[in-house]
mmCIF file of C-alpha atoms and ligand atoms in Angstrom:
data_model
loop_
_atom_site.group_PDB
_atom_site.id
_atom_site.type_symbol
_atom_site.label_atom_id
_atom_site.label_comp_id
_atom_site.label_asym_id
_atom_site.label_seq_id
_atom_site.Cartn_x
_atom_site.Cartn_y
_atom_site.Cartn_z
ATOM 1 C CA MET A 1 26.496 15.132 -43.019
ATOM 2 C CA ARG A 2 22.716 15.252 -42.795
ATOM 3 C CA ASN A 3 22.495 11.472 -42.659
ATOM 4 C CA LYS A 4 24.995 11.313 -39.876
ATOM 5 C CA LYS A 5 22.894 13.680 -37.761
ATOM 6 C CA LEU A 6 19.835 11.564 -38.346
ATOM 7 C CA ILE A 7 21.632 8.436 -37.288
ATOM 8 C CA VAL A 8 22.932 10.063 -34.128
ATOM 9 C CA THR A 9 19.472 11.424 -33.282
ATOM 10 C CA GLY A 10 17.940 8.031 -33.920
ATOM 11 C CA PHE A 11 20.501 6.401 -31.709
ATOM 12 C CA ILE A 12 19.827 8.822 -28.852
ATOM 13 C CA LEU A 13 16.065 8.344 -29.180
ATOM 14 C CA THR A 14 16.493 4.580 -29.046
ATOM 15 C CA LEU A 15 18.602 4.919 -25.932
ATOM 16 C CA LEU A 16 15.986 7.140 -24.306
ATOM 17 C CA VAL A 17 13.149 4.729 -25.034
ATOM 18 C CA TRP A 18 15.235 1.813 -23.877
ATOM 19 C CA SER A 19 16.186 3.505 -20.597
ATOM 20 C CA CYS A 20 12.550 4.407 -19.872
ATOM 21 C CA GLU A 21 11.449 0.832 -20.374
ATOM 22 C CA TYR A 22 14.290 -0.335 -18.224
ATOM 23 C CA ASN A 23 13.222 1.969 -15.394
ATOM 24 C CA VAL A 24 9.644 0.703 -15.476
ATOM 25 C CA GLU A 25 10.856 -2.863 -15.173
ATOM 26 C CA ASP A 26 13.095 -1.870 -12.313
ATOM 27 C CA GLU A 27 10.222 -0.315 -10.371
ATOM 28 C CA ASN A 28 8.024 -3.339 -10.866
ATOM 29 C CA LEU A 29 10.707 -5.497 -9.348
ATOM 30 C CA MET A 30 10.860 -3.339 -6.244
ATOM 31 C CA THR A 31 7.108 -3.270 -5.651
ATOM 32 C CA SER A 32 6.356 -6.819 -6.747
ATOM 33 C CA GLN A 33 4.470 -7.527 -3.533
ATOM 34 C CA CYS A 34 2.053 -4.662 -4.135
ATOM 35 C CA GLU A 35 1.211 -5.093 -7.793
ATOM 36 C CA GLU A 36 -2.426 -4.091 -7.560
ATOM 37 C CA GLU A 37 -3.687 -0.907 -6.011
ATOM 38 C CA VAL A 38 -5.526 -1.613 -2.774
ATOM 39 C CA SER A 39 -8.772 0.292 -2.383
ATOM 40 C CA TYR A 40 -9.777 1.788 0.938
ATOM 41 C CA SER A 41 -13.500 1.585 0.244
ATOM 42 C CA THR A 42 -13.692 -1.914 -1.201
ATOM 43 C CA THR A 43 -10.895 -3.688 0.700
ATOM 44 C CA ILE A 44 -9.608 -1.857 3.781
ATOM 45 C CA ARG A 45 -12.918 -0.549 5.179
ATOM 46 C CA PRO A 46 -14.722 -3.935 5.043
ATOM 47 C CA LEU A 47 -11.654 -5.640 6.508
ATOM 48 C CA ILE A 48 -11.557 -3.263 9.474
ATOM 49 C CA ASN A 49 -15.302 -3.542 9.976
ATOM 50 C CA SER A 50 -15.162 -7.303 10.173
ATOM 51 C CA ARG A 51 -11.811 -7.779 11.950
ATOM 52 C CA CYS A 52 -11.302 -4.769 14.205
ATOM 53 C CA MET A 53 -14.817 -4.176 15.466
ATOM 54 C CA PRO A 54 -16.380 -3.976 17.960
ATOM 55 C CA CYS A 55 -13.187 -3.153 19.886
ATOM 56 C CA HIS A 56 -12.270 -0.098 17.800
ATOM 57 C CA ASN A 57 -15.714 1.478 17.422
ATOM 58 C CA GLY A 58 -14.833 4.456 19.601
ATOM 59 C CA ASP A 59 -17.767 3.972 22.008
ATOM 60 C CA GLY A 60 -15.469 4.107 25.039
ATOM 61 C CA SER A 61 -15.800 0.475 26.100
ATOM 62 C CA GLU A 62 -12.171 -0.062 25.022
ATOM 63 C CA PRO A 63 -10.691 3.298 26.010
ATOM 64 C CA PHE A 64 -7.157 2.512 24.783
ATOM 65 C CA ALA A 65 -8.214 1.139 21.437
ATOM 66 C CA PRO A 66 -7.996 3.935 18.841
ATOM 67 C CA ASP A 67 -11.256 4.725 17.047
ATOM 68 C CA LEU A 68 -11.049 3.091 13.607
ATOM 69 C CA THR A 69 -14.585 3.837 12.437
ATOM 70 C CA THR A 70 -13.619 6.640 10.060
ATOM 71 C CA TYR A 71 -11.121 7.029 7.237
ATOM 72 C CA ASN A 72 -9.279 9.721 9.190
ATOM 73 C CA GLY A 73 -9.116 7.508 12.249
ATOM 74 C CA VAL A 74 -7.330 4.807 10.260
ATOM 75 C CA ALA A 75 -5.212 6.991 7.966
ATOM 76 C CA GLY A 76 -4.043 9.134 10.879
ATOM 77 C CA ILE A 77 -2.277 6.151 12.451
ATOM 78 C CA ALA A 78 -1.632 4.248 9.215
ATOM 79 C CA SER A 79 1.918 3.142 9.959
ATOM 80 C CA LEU A 80 0.900 1.948 13.427
ATOM 81 C CA VAL A 81 -1.964 -0.037 11.881
ATOM 82 C CA LYS A 82 0.509 -1.646 9.495
ATOM 83 C CA GLU A 83 2.901 -2.449 12.308
ATOM 84 C CA VAL A 84 0.394 -4.057 14.678
ATOM 85 C CA THR A 85 -1.135 -6.199 11.922
ATOM 86 C CA GLU A 86 2.232 -7.274 10.514
ATOM 87 C CA THR A 87 3.507 -8.283 13.927
ATOM 88 C CA GLY A 88 0.259 -10.050 14.817
ATOM 89 C CA ARG A 89 -0.499 -7.824 17.824
ATOM 90 C CA MET A 90 -3.858 -7.027 16.242
ATOM 91 C CA PRO A 91 -6.551 -8.190 15.981
ATOM 92 C CA LYS A 92 -6.474 -9.097 19.660
ATOM 93 C CA ASN A 93 -9.015 -11.867 19.277
ATOM 94 C CA GLY A 94 -7.521 -13.725 16.326
ATOM 95 C CA THR A 95 -5.356 -13.573 13.247
ATOM 96 C CA LEU A 96 -5.576 -12.066 9.805
ATOM 97 C CA THR A 97 -4.889 -14.000 6.630
ATOM 98 C CA ASP A 98 -1.596 -13.325 4.834
ATOM 99 C CA GLN A 99 -3.616 -11.643 2.105
ATOM 100 C CA GLU A 100 -5.295 -9.283 4.583
ATOM 101 C CA ILE A 101 -1.949 -8.359 6.161
ATOM 102 C CA GLU A 102 -0.471 -7.709 2.722
ATOM 103 C CA ASP A 103 -3.463 -5.605 1.663
ATOM 104 C CA ILE A 104 -3.091 -3.378 4.717
ATOM 105 C CA GLY A 105 0.680 -3.090 4.208
ATOM 106 C CA CYS A 106 0.358 -2.190 0.546
ATOM 107 C CA TRP A 107 -2.386 0.338 1.216
ATOM 108 C CA VAL A 108 -0.310 2.039 3.923
ATOM 109 C CA ASP A 109 2.824 1.999 1.741
ATOM 110 C CA ALA A 110 0.834 3.681 -1.020
ATOM 111 C CA GLY A 111 0.220 6.577 1.377
ATOM 112 C CA ALA A 112 -3.102 5.370 2.839
ATOM 113 C CA PRO A 113 -5.183 6.911 0.011
ATOM 114 C CA GLU A 114 -8.924 7.540 0.377
ATOM 115 C CA ASN A 115 -9.642 5.548 -2.769
HETATM 116 C C1 HEC B 201 -10.847 -7.972 20.678
HETATM 117 C C2 HEC B 201 -10.679 -6.527 20.599
HETATM 118 C C3 HEC B 201 -9.780 -5.951 19.521
HETATM 119 C C4 HEC B 201 -9.762 -6.250 18.188
HETATM 120 C C5 HEC B 201 -10.649 -7.228 17.427
HETATM 121 C C6 HEC B 201 -8.758 -5.394 17.582
HETATM 122 N N1 HEC B 201 -8.172 -4.606 18.547
HETATM 123 FE FE1 HEC B 201 -6.698 -3.205 18.233
HETATM 124 N N2 HEC B 201 -6.673 -2.784 20.243
HETATM 125 C C7 HEC B 201 -7.526 -3.358 21.197
HETATM 126 C C8 HEC B 201 -7.209 -2.785 22.505
HETATM 127 C C9 HEC B 201 -7.915 -3.132 23.807
HETATM 128 C C10 HEC B 201 -6.136 -1.865 22.311
HETATM 129 C C11 HEC B 201 -5.418 -0.972 23.349
HETATM 130 C C12 HEC B 201 -4.524 -1.770 24.247
HETATM 131 C C13 HEC B 201 -3.387 -2.409 23.510
HETATM 132 O O1 HEC B 201 -2.662 -1.730 22.761
HETATM 133 O O2 HEC B 201 -3.231 -3.621 23.654
HETATM 134 C C14 HEC B 201 -5.839 -1.904 20.883
HETATM 135 C C15 HEC B 201 -4.841 -1.138 20.294
HETATM 136 C C16 HEC B 201 -4.667 -1.004 18.932
HETATM 137 C C17 HEC B 201 -3.758 -0.073 18.305
HETATM 138 C C18 HEC B 201 -2.845 0.898 19.015
HETATM 139 C C19 HEC B 201 -1.567 0.186 19.378
HETATM 140 C C20 HEC B 201 -0.575 1.073 20.076
HETATM 141 O O3 HEC B 201 0.588 0.638 20.169
HETATM 142 O O4 HEC B 201 -0.916 2.166 20.539
HETATM 143 C C21 HEC B 201 -3.891 -0.233 16.951
HETATM 144 C C22 HEC B 201 -3.169 0.539 15.853
HETATM 145 C C23 HEC B 201 -4.874 -1.294 16.733
HETATM 146 N N3 HEC B 201 -5.309 -1.734 17.955
HETATM 147 C C24 HEC B 201 -5.261 -1.742 15.496
HETATM 148 C C25 HEC B 201 -6.173 -2.786 15.304
HETATM 149 C C26 HEC B 201 -6.563 -3.257 13.995
HETATM 150 C C27 HEC B 201 -6.049 -2.692 12.676
HETATM 151 C C28 HEC B 201 -7.425 -4.277 14.201
HETATM 152 C C29 HEC B 201 -8.119 -5.136 13.152
HETATM 153 C C30 HEC B 201 -7.262 -5.753 12.161
HETATM 154 C C31 HEC B 201 -7.595 -4.439 15.644
HETATM 155 N N4 HEC B 201 -6.820 -3.512 16.274
HETATM 156 C C32 HEC B 201 -8.429 -5.375 16.232
HETATM 157 C C33 HEC B 201 -8.501 -4.303 20.968
HETATM 158 C C34 HEC B 201 -8.768 -4.909 19.750
#
């Protein structure tokens, strides 16, 4: 009787461990494009500084271009930033590399963290 309980408990534990591992694999599959965390300070900020300035510096010379000089300025319109870079509308004066577009997309999808 005691042995039987042990076996059943062991079986349930194995199932639990197995299902957890399975879930992790499942999640990785879904987010395969964004494997690595994208950092605002080391990736997104330098990218915006080099690719979106001077048009988005908020000095008024481009009145309809949202000010992207601060974290809040970018994070506040994060999904719009993702959209205009994915569709190629921005930057107005050129193109981003696939890697840069992906970095922005992944950062926005992660909730535009101040990391
Ligand atoms: C050569 C100048 C220039 C560059 C470089 C540039 N933009 Fe813009 N951007 C503008 C102007 C002007 C507008 C406002 C008029 C318009 O929407 O076309 C604008 C508008 C936007 C908008 C608002 C769009 C909307 O629908 O309201 C976003 C978001 C944006 N830019 C993001 C970016 C990002 C991100 C970059 C860099 C990857 C970038 N822009 C680079 C000039 C520029």
